[in-house]
Coordinates of C-alpha atoms in Angstrom, one line a residue:
X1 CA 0.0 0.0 0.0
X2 CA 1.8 3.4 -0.9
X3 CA 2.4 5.8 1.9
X4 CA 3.1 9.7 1.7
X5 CA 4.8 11.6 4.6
X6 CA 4.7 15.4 4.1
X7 CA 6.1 17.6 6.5
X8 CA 5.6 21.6 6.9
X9 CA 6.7 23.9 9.4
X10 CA 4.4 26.9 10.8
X11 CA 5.5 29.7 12.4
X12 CA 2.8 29.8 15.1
X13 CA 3.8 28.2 18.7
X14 CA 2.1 24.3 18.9
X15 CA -0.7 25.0 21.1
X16 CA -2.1 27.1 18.4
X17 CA -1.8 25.1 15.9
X18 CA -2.4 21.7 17.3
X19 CA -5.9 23.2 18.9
X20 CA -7.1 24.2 15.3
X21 CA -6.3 21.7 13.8
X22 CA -8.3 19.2 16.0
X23 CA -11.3 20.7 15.5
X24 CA -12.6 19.7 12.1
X25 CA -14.6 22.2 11.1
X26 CA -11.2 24.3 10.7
X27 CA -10.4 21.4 8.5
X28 CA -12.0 23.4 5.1
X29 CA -9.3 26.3 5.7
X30 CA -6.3 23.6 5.2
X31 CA -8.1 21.5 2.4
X32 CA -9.8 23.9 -0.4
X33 CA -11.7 21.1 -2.0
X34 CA -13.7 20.5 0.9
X35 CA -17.2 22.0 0.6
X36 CA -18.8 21.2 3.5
X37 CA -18.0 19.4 7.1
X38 CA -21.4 18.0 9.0
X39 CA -22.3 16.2 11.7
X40 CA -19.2 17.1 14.3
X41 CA -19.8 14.9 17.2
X42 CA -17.5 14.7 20.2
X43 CA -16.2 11.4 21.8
X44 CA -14.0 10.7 24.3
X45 CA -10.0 12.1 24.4
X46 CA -10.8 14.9 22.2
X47 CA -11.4 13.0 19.1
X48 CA -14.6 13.5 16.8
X49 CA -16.5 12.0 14.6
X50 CA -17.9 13.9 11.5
X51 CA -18.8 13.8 8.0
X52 CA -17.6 16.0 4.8
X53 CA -18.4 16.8 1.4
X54 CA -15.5 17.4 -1.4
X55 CA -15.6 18.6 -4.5
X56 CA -13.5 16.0 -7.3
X57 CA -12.9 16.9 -11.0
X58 CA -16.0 18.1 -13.2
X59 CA -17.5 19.2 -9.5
X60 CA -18.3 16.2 -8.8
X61 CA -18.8 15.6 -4.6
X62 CA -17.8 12.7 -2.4
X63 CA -18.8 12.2 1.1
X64 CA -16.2 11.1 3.7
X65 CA -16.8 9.7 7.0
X66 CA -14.2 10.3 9.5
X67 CA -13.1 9.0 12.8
X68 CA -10.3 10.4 15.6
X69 CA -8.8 7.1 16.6
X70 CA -6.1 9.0 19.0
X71 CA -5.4 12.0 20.4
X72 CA -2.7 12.7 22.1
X73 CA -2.7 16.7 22.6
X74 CA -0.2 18.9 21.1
X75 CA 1.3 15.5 19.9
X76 CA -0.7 13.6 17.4
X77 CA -3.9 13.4 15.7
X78 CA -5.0 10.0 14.0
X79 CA -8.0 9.9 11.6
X80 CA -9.8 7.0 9.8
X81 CA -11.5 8.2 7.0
X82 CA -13.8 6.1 4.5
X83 CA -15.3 7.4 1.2
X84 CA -17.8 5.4 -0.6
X85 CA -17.0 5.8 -4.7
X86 CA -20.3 5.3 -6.5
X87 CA -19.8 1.8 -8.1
X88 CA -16.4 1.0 -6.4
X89 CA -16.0 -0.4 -3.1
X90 CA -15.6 1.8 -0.1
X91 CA -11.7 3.6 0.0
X92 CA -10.4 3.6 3.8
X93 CA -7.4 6.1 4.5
X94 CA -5.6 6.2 7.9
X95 CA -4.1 9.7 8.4
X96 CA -1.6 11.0 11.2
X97 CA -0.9 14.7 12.2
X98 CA 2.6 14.7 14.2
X99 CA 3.5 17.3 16.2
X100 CA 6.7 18.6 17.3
X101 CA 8.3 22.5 18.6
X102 CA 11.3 23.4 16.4
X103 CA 12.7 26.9 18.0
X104 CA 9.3 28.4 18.5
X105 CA 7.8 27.0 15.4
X106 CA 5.8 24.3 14.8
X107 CA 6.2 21.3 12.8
X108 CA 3.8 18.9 11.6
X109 CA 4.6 15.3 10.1
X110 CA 1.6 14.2 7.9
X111 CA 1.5 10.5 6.7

């Protein structure tokens, strides 16, 4: 199964940027294609559950369904995500925020 690990660093201290980023309906101002984010619902350790709409090629929308599977705060921020494709079969992606202080800065590990 092919991985991709992505890192970035933000000049903004960790707490900032680890607490918007764990809330998902921040999640449309870091991913452009995504029209709408419903359904937040909180669970236990700070994770969420929620749905959201994205806009493919031709404007064509998918719905994803996503879970928190760990939090660990100002750490980490796991994600299970399924998307059904009309006439495929359902597509699962695991995703992982790391989190990390680099002199003042933030930086953030995404597989």
């Amino acid at each position: 199964m092919p991985n991709l690990i992505k890192s970035i660093v933000i000049n903004a201290p960790l707490e900032k940027v680890f607490d918007f980023l764990n809330k998902p309906e921040n999640l449309k101002e870091i991913y452009p294609r995504i029209v709408e984010i419903l359904d937040i619902t909180p669970l236990a350790n700070s994770c969420h559950t929620y749905r959201w709409k994205f806009s493919m090629v031709a404007g064509i929308q998918r719905e994803v369904v996503s879970e928190n599977t760990e939090i660990i705060p100002n750490k980490k921020i796991s994600t299970k995500n399924t998307c059904g494709l009309k006439g495929w079969k359902f597509v699962f992606i695991d995703e992982t925020m790391e989190f990390d202080t680099i002199n003042g800065k933030t930086k953030i590990v995404y597989k």
